[in-house]
Coordinates of C-alpha atoms and ligand atoms in Angstrom, one line a residue:
M223 CA 0.0 0.0 0.0
W224 CA 0.9 3.7 -0.5
W225 CA 1.8 4.2 3.2
R226 CA 4.0 1.1 3.6
A227 CA 6.1 2.3 0.7
A228 CA 6.2 5.8 2.2
R229 CA 7.6 4.5 5.5
A230 CA 10.1 2.3 3.8
R231 CA 11.3 5.2 1.7
R232 CA 11.7 7.5 4.7
R233 CA 14.0 4.8 6.2
I234 CA 15.9 4.5 2.9
A235 CA 16.3 8.3 2.7
G236 CA 18.1 8.3 6.0
A237 CA 20.4 5.5 5.0
R238 CA 24.1 6.2 4.1
A239 CA 24.9 6.2 0.4
A240 CA 26.8 3.1 -0.4
S241 CA 28.4 3.1 -3.7
T242 CA 29.4 4.9 -6.9
S243 CA 29.5 8.6 -6.4
A244 CA 27.6 10.8 -8.8
A245 CA 30.9 12.6 -9.1
A246 CA 31.8 9.7 -11.4
A247 CA 29.6 11.5 -13.9
G248 CA 31.4 14.7 -13.0
E249 CA 28.3 16.1 -11.3
K250 CA 28.3 17.1 -7.6
S251 CA 25.7 19.7 -8.1
C252 CA 23.3 20.7 -10.8
R253 CA 20.3 22.8 -11.8
A254 CA 16.9 21.8 -10.3
V255 CA 13.4 23.2 -9.9
V256 CA 12.7 23.4 -6.2
V257 CA 9.7 24.0 -4.0
P258 CA 11.1 26.0 -1.0
R259 CA 7.6 26.3 0.5
F260 CA 4.2 25.0 -0.5
G261 CA 2.0 27.3 -2.7
G262 CA 1.0 28.2 -6.2
P263 CA 3.2 28.1 -9.4
E264 CA 5.0 31.3 -8.1
V265 CA 6.9 29.3 -5.4
L266 CA 8.8 27.3 -8.0
E267 CA 12.4 28.3 -8.2
V268 CA 15.0 27.2 -10.8
R269 CA 18.2 26.9 -8.7
Q270 CA 21.8 26.2 -9.7
G271 CA 24.2 24.3 -7.4
V272 CA 21.6 21.9 -6.0
P273 CA 23.5 18.9 -4.6
V274 CA 23.5 15.6 -6.5
P275 CA 23.6 12.8 -3.8
D276 CA 25.8 9.8 -4.0
L277 CA 24.2 6.8 -5.7
K278 CA 23.1 3.7 -3.8
P279 CA 24.1 0.4 -5.4
G280 CA 20.9 -0.1 -7.4
D281 CA 20.6 3.6 -8.4
V282 CA 21.0 5.2 -11.9
L283 CA 21.9 8.8 -12.5
V284 CA 19.9 10.1 -15.4
R285 CA 20.7 13.3 -17.4
A286 CA 17.2 14.6 -18.0
R287 CA 16.0 15.6 -21.5
A288 CA 12.3 15.8 -20.8
V289 CA 10.0 15.5 -17.8
S290 CA 6.2 15.4 -18.1
I291 CA 3.9 17.2 -15.6
N292 CA 1.5 15.0 -13.7
P293 CA -1.4 16.2 -11.5
L294 CA 0.6 14.9 -8.6
D295 CA 3.4 17.5 -9.3
L296 CA 0.9 20.3 -8.9
R297 CA -0.6 18.8 -5.8
M298 CA 2.8 18.2 -4.2
R299 CA 3.8 21.8 -4.9
S300 CA 0.6 22.9 -3.2
G301 CA 1.2 20.8 -0.1
Y302 CA -0.4 17.4 -0.8
G303 CA 1.7 14.8 0.9
R304 CA 3.1 17.4 3.4
S305 CA 3.2 14.7 6.1
I306 CA 6.1 13.2 4.1
F307 CA 7.5 16.1 2.2
E308 CA 7.3 19.1 4.6
P309 CA 10.3 17.8 6.7
V310 CA 12.4 17.6 3.5
L311 CA 11.7 21.1 2.0
P312 CA 13.1 22.5 -0.3
L313 CA 11.7 19.7 -2.4
I314 CA 12.5 18.7 -6.0
I315 CA 9.2 17.6 -7.6
G316 CA 8.5 15.5 -10.7
R317 CA 7.9 11.8 -11.3
D318 CA 8.3 11.1 -15.0
I319 CA 11.6 11.3 -16.9
S320 CA 13.2 10.6 -20.3
G321 CA 17.0 11.1 -20.7
E322 CA 20.4 9.4 -20.8
V323 CA 22.2 7.3 -18.2
A324 CA 25.0 9.4 -16.7
A325 CA 26.3 7.1 -14.0
T326 CA 25.2 3.8 -12.4
G327 CA 25.4 2.3 -8.9
T328 CA 27.7 -0.6 -8.2
S329 CA 25.0 -3.3 -8.6
V330 CA 23.5 -2.0 -11.8
S331 CA 24.4 -4.2 -14.8
S332 CA 21.5 -3.6 -17.1
F333 CA 22.2 0.0 -18.1
T334 CA 25.2 1.6 -19.7
I335 CA 26.5 5.2 -19.7
G336 CA 24.8 7.2 -22.5
Q337 CA 21.9 4.7 -22.9
E338 CA 18.6 6.5 -23.6
V339 CA 16.1 5.6 -20.8
F340 CA 12.7 6.5 -19.6
G341 CA 10.7 5.8 -16.4
A342 CA 9.0 7.2 -13.3
L343 CA 9.6 7.6 -9.6
H344 CA 7.4 6.2 -6.9
P345 CA 4.8 8.8 -5.7
T346 CA 6.6 9.2 -2.3
A347 CA 10.2 9.5 -3.7
I348 CA 11.9 12.4 -2.0
R349 CA 14.1 13.7 -4.8
G350 CA 12.1 14.3 -8.0
T351 CA 12.9 14.5 -11.7
Y352 CA 12.7 18.3 -12.4
T353 CA 16.5 18.5 -12.4
D354 CA 19.4 18.1 -14.8
Y355 CA 20.5 15.0 -12.9
A356 CA 17.7 12.8 -11.4
I357 CA 18.3 9.5 -9.5
L358 CA 16.0 6.6 -10.1
S359 CA 16.3 3.0 -9.0
Q360 CA 17.1 0.5 -11.8
D361 CA 13.6 -1.0 -11.4
E362 CA 12.1 2.4 -12.2
L363 CA 13.8 2.7 -15.6
T364 CA 13.8 1.0 -18.9
S365 CA 15.4 1.7 -22.3
K366 CA 13.6 4.3 -24.4
P367 CA 12.1 3.0 -27.7
S368 CA 14.1 4.7 -30.5
T369 CA 10.8 5.5 -32.2
L370 CA 9.9 7.9 -29.5
S371 CA 11.4 11.3 -28.8
H372 CA 12.3 12.2 -25.2
V373 CA 9.3 14.4 -25.1
E374 CA 6.9 11.7 -26.2
A375 CA 8.5 9.1 -23.9
S376 CA 8.4 11.3 -20.8
A377 CA 4.6 11.6 -21.1
I378 CA 4.0 7.9 -20.6
P379 CA 5.5 6.1 -17.6
F380 CA 3.8 7.5 -14.5
A381 CA 0.3 7.5 -16.0
A382 CA 0.7 4.1 -17.7
L383 CA 2.2 2.5 -14.5
T384 CA -0.8 3.8 -12.6
A385 CA -3.2 2.2 -15.1
W386 CA -1.1 -1.0 -15.1
R387 CA -1.2 -1.4 -11.4
A388 CA -5.0 -1.0 -11.3
L389 CA -5.7 -3.2 -14.3
H390 CA -3.1 -5.9 -13.8
G391 CA -2.1 -5.7 -10.1
T392 CA -5.6 -5.1 -8.6
A393 CA -8.2 -6.2 -11.2
R394 CA -6.0 -8.9 -12.9
I395 CA -7.9 -8.3 -16.1
S396 CA -7.9 -11.1 -18.7
E397 CA -8.8 -11.5 -22.4
G398 CA -12.5 -11.2 -23.2
Q399 CA -13.4 -9.2 -20.1
R400 CA -15.4 -5.9 -20.2
V401 CA -13.7 -2.9 -18.7
L402 CA -15.1 0.6 -18.1
V403 CA -12.7 3.5 -17.8
I404 CA -14.2 6.6 -16.2
G405 CA -12.2 9.6 -17.4
G406 CA -10.7 8.0 -20.5
G407 CA -9.6 11.4 -21.9
G408 CA -6.9 12.0 -19.2
A409 CA -3.4 10.5 -19.3
V410 CA -4.1 7.6 -16.9
G411 CA -7.5 6.9 -18.5
L412 CA -6.1 6.9 -22.0
A413 CA -3.3 4.6 -20.9
A414 CA -5.8 2.3 -19.2
V415 CA -7.9 2.1 -22.4
Q416 CA -4.8 1.1 -24.4
L417 CA -3.5 -1.4 -21.8
A418 CA -6.9 -3.1 -21.5
V419 CA -7.3 -3.3 -25.3
A420 CA -3.7 -4.8 -25.5
A421 CA -4.8 -7.4 -22.9
G422 CA -7.7 -8.4 -25.1
C423 CA -10.5 -6.7 -23.2
S424 CA -13.5 -4.9 -24.6
V425 CA -13.3 -1.4 -23.3
S426 CA -15.8 1.4 -22.8
A427 CA -14.8 4.9 -21.6
T428 CA -16.3 8.1 -20.5
C429 CA -14.6 11.4 -21.6
G430 CA -15.2 14.9 -22.7
T431 CA -16.4 15.8 -26.2
K432 CA -12.9 16.7 -27.5
S433 CA -11.5 13.3 -26.4
I434 CA -14.1 11.1 -28.0
E435 CA -12.1 10.5 -31.2
Q436 CA -8.8 9.9 -29.3
V437 CA -10.5 7.4 -27.0
L438 CA -12.0 5.5 -30.0
A439 CA -8.6 5.6 -31.8
A440 CA -7.1 4.1 -28.7
G441 CA -9.3 1.0 -29.2
A442 CA -12.3 1.6 -27.0
E443 CA -15.5 0.1 -28.4
K444 CA -17.6 2.8 -26.9
A445 CA -16.8 6.4 -25.9
I446 CA -19.4 8.1 -23.8
D447 CA -19.4 12.0 -23.7
Y448 CA -20.0 12.7 -20.0
T449 CA -20.8 16.3 -20.8
A450 CA -23.7 15.4 -23.2
E451 CA -25.0 11.9 -22.3
D452 CA -26.3 10.2 -19.2
T453 CA -23.4 7.8 -18.6
E454 CA -25.5 5.2 -16.7
S455 CA -28.0 4.7 -19.5
A456 CA -25.4 5.0 -22.2
V457 CA -23.2 2.1 -21.0
K458 CA -24.9 -1.2 -21.7
G459 CA -24.6 -4.3 -19.6
K460 CA -22.3 -5.1 -16.7
F461 CA -18.6 -4.8 -16.5
D462 CA -15.9 -7.1 -15.1
A463 CA -13.8 -4.1 -13.8
V464 CA -14.2 -0.3 -13.5
L465 CA -11.3 2.1 -13.2
D466 CA -12.5 5.5 -12.1
T467 CA -9.8 8.2 -12.6
I468 CA -12.2 10.9 -11.5
G469 CA -13.4 9.4 -8.2
V470 CA -16.2 11.9 -7.3
P471 CA -19.4 10.6 -5.6
E472 CA -21.3 10.7 -9.0
T473 CA -18.7 8.6 -10.9
E474 CA -18.3 6.3 -7.9
R475 CA -22.1 5.6 -7.9
I476 CA -22.1 4.9 -11.6
G477 CA -19.0 2.7 -11.5
I478 CA -20.5 0.6 -8.6
N479 CA -23.8 0.2 -10.3
V480 CA -22.5 -1.1 -13.6
L481 CA -20.2 -3.7 -12.1
R482 CA -21.0 -7.4 -12.1
K483 CA -21.0 -9.2 -8.8
G484 CA -17.5 -9.7 -7.4
G485 CA -15.9 -7.2 -9.9
P486 CA -13.4 -4.5 -8.7
Y487 CA -14.2 -0.8 -8.6
M488 CA -10.9 1.1 -8.5
T489 CA -10.6 4.8 -7.7
L490 CA -7.4 6.8 -8.1
Q491 CA -8.7 9.2 -5.4
G492 CA -7.7 7.3 -2.2
K493 CA -7.8 9.2 1.0
A494 CA -4.6 8.0 2.6
A495 CA -2.4 11.0 1.8
A496 CA -5.2 13.6 2.7
L497 CA -5.8 11.9 6.1
A498 CA -2.1 11.6 6.8
D499 CA -1.7 15.3 5.9
R500 CA -4.6 16.3 8.2
Y501 CA -3.9 14.1 11.2
G502 CA -0.2 13.1 10.8
L503 CA 1.1 9.8 9.6
A504 CA 0.6 8.0 13.0
V505 CA -3.2 8.8 13.2
G506 CA -4.0 9.5 9.5
L507 CA -2.8 6.2 8.1
P508 CA -4.7 3.9 10.5
A509 CA -7.7 6.3 9.9
A510 CA -7.4 5.7 6.2
T511 CA -7.3 2.0 6.6
A512 CA -10.5 2.2 8.7
V513 CA -12.2 4.3 6.1
L514 CA -11.2 1.9 3.3
L515 CA -12.3 -1.2 5.2
K516 CA -15.6 0.5 6.0
K517 CA -16.2 1.3 2.3
Q518 CA -15.1 -2.2 1.3
M519 CA -17.6 -3.8 3.7
Q520 CA -20.4 -1.4 2.8
Y521 CA -20.1 -2.2 -0.9
R522 CA -19.6 -5.9 -0.5
Y523 CA -22.8 -6.0 1.5
S524 CA -24.9 -3.6 -0.7
H525 CA -23.6 -4.5 -4.2
G526 CA -21.4 -7.6 -3.8
I527 CA -18.5 -5.8 -5.4
D528 CA -14.8 -5.2 -4.4
Y529 CA -13.9 -1.6 -3.7
W530 CA -10.3 -0.4 -4.0
W531 CA -8.1 2.7 -3.7
T532 CA -5.4 2.1 -6.2
Y533 CA -2.0 3.9 -6.4
M534 CA 0.9 4.1 -8.9
R535 CA 3.8 1.8 -7.9
A536 CA 7.1 1.2 -9.6
D537 CA 6.8 -2.2 -11.3
S538 CA 9.6 -3.3 -13.6
E539 CA 7.5 -6.0 -15.3
G540 CA 4.8 -3.4 -16.0
L541 CA 7.4 -0.9 -17.2
H542 CA 8.9 -3.4 -19.7
E543 CA 5.4 -4.2 -21.1
I544 CA 4.7 -0.4 -21.3
Q545 CA 8.0 0.0 -23.2
R546 CA 7.1 -2.8 -25.6
L547 CA 3.7 -1.4 -26.3
S548 CA 4.8 2.1 -26.7
G549 CA 7.7 1.1 -29.0
A550 CA 5.1 -0.8 -31.1
G551 CA 2.9 2.3 -31.3
K552 CA 0.2 0.6 -29.2
L553 CA 0.5 2.9 -26.2
Q554 CA 0.7 6.7 -26.7
I555 CA -0.1 9.7 -24.6
P556 CA -0.3 12.8 -26.9
V557 CA 1.8 15.8 -25.7
E558 CA -0.2 19.0 -26.1
K559 CA 2.5 21.5 -25.3
T560 CA 6.1 21.8 -24.3
F561 CA 7.9 24.4 -22.2
P562 CA 11.6 24.9 -21.5
I563 CA 12.4 24.0 -17.9
S564 CA 13.2 27.7 -17.3
K565 CA 9.5 28.4 -17.8
V566 CA 8.3 25.8 -15.3
R567 CA 6.1 28.4 -13.5
E568 CA 4.2 29.1 -16.7
A569 CA 3.9 25.4 -17.4
H570 CA 2.4 24.7 -14.0
E571 CA 0.0 27.7 -14.4
A572 CA -1.1 26.4 -17.8
K573 CA -1.9 23.0 -16.3
E574 CA -3.5 24.3 -13.2
K575 CA -5.8 26.8 -15.0
R576 CA -6.5 24.2 -17.7
L577 CA -5.2 26.6 -20.4
V578 CA -3.7 23.5 -22.0
P579 CA -6.1 20.5 -22.1
G580 CA -3.7 17.6 -22.4
K581 CA -0.1 16.6 -21.4
V582 CA 2.5 19.3 -20.8
V583 CA 6.2 18.4 -20.9
L584 CA 9.2 20.4 -19.7
E585 CA 12.3 20.2 -21.9
F586 CA 15.9 20.5 -20.8
D587 CA 18.5 22.4 -22.9
Ligands
LIG791 N1 -3.6 7.2 -7.1 C1 -2.6 7.4 -7.9 O1 -1.5 6.8 -7.6 C2 -2.7 8.4 -9.0 C3 -1.7 8.3 -10.1 C4 -1.9 9.1 -11.2 C5 -3.0 10.1 -11.2 N2 -3.8 10.1 -10.1 C6 -5.0 11.1 -10.2 O2 -5.8 10.6 -11.2 C7 -6.4 11.8 -11.9 C8 -6.1 11.7 -13.3 O3 -4.8 11.8 -13.6 P1 -4.2 12.1 -15.1 O4 -2.8 12.1 -15.1 O5 -4.9 11.2 -16.0 O6 -4.8 13.6 -15.3 P2 -5.1 14.4 -16.6 O7 -4.3 13.9 -17.7 O8 -5.0 15.8 -16.3 O9 -6.6 14.1 -17.0 C9 -7.7 14.5 -16.3 C10 -8.9 14.3 -17.2 O10 -10.1 14.0 -16.5 C11 -11.2 14.2 -17.4 N3 -12.4 14.4 -16.6 C12 -12.6 15.4 -15.7 N4 -13.9 15.2 -15.2 C13 -14.4 14.1 -15.8 C14 -15.6 13.4 -15.6 N5 -16.6 13.8 -14.7 N6 -15.8 12.3 -16.3 C15 -14.9 11.8 -17.2 N7 -13.7 12.5 -17.4 C16 -13.5 13.6 -16.7 C17 -10.8 15.3 -18.3 O11 -10.8 14.7 -19.6 P3 -11.7 15.3 -20.8 O12 -10.8 16.3 -21.4 O13 -12.0 14.2 -21.6 O14 -12.9 16.0 -20.2 C18 -9.3 15.6 -18.0 O15 -8.5 15.8 -19.1 C19 -5.8 13.0 -11.2 O16 -6.7 13.4 -10.2 C20 -4.6 12.5 -10.5 O17 -4.2 13.2 -9.4 C21 -3.7 9.3 -9.1

């Protein structure tokens, strides 16, 4: 679960670095976008001279070429996850990355210096990717398909791994099943449509008017415009699994109602971080477990379905399949706009105010 990983990472963050120094790549400090205090886009600072920590044995130092902006980046900048991140301010945010290997830890044998890679950090990782030199574990990276640019590659991993974890880790989807994706127009939803189609499922998705064509092109059998149609009457029959990327009461109600008995309803809007932020880790995490168990019991009793909060998690098997599918052109997340890293404030503002409807990527010079 989210919080177990958070605790483990806090322990790891305190551990002494064990192996190859980042100095092997000639970098002891570098440029990074930091969040010195929580707030709006204006708090973001592009700083020089930010330390590059030593690598642990399984770490890889990546020279960033492109990082995509995820909703989590905006939320972390505003203080979401403060129970974990406040003690480590100033914080480097960012989860996704595409770039080149600059140095490797002593136990890394699967990557070579200069190799083009892409991947994503775990949601609770302390040092993010908005930096010239990011550090990821070897399990969080894979080689970048040569058919994708760094900008295109950076848009994929965090969203696709979130969808992978829900569909393959939680729902264990299989060929022939019917899957409903609520919010198929967003990055996670679009990745979910493509992953479910690749697994041989028949997929329906809800999305806004402008995303209908994109969702159908991704392989969905049916795309329901949630702004124009009544979703519940537009979807026909029962589904084996529902992934709800929106997770508001209305979408939850619909998702639960269209599931067959025993099927999993998965929302991306779990309450663990919000409760930990409000009450502290010691009280908030057990409270979150209690809330989840109550919901699970309630829905099992009332509808006979499985209710889950699902979270992105690093998964090397999933990442390799994501690499294979994206290299074959079967998994894409369109990039709407790019900004140079120096314009990170403008990029966050564009995402936050929804001035740009789709994926935004930051490029490094
Ligand atoms: N739990 C986790 O580990 C985890 C991981 C990743 C993301 N998330 C969360 O999941 C959500 C989606 O992330 P993302 O990266 O996919 O964001 P995104 O790319 O910004 O997509 C959000 C999309 O949601 C769609 N939408 C909004 N209201 C809707 C509704 N009522 N019905 C259907 N679609 C609706 C919009 O699509 P249209 O343009 O089609 O309207 C919008 O583009 C965010 O809240 C994010 O914080 C959680």
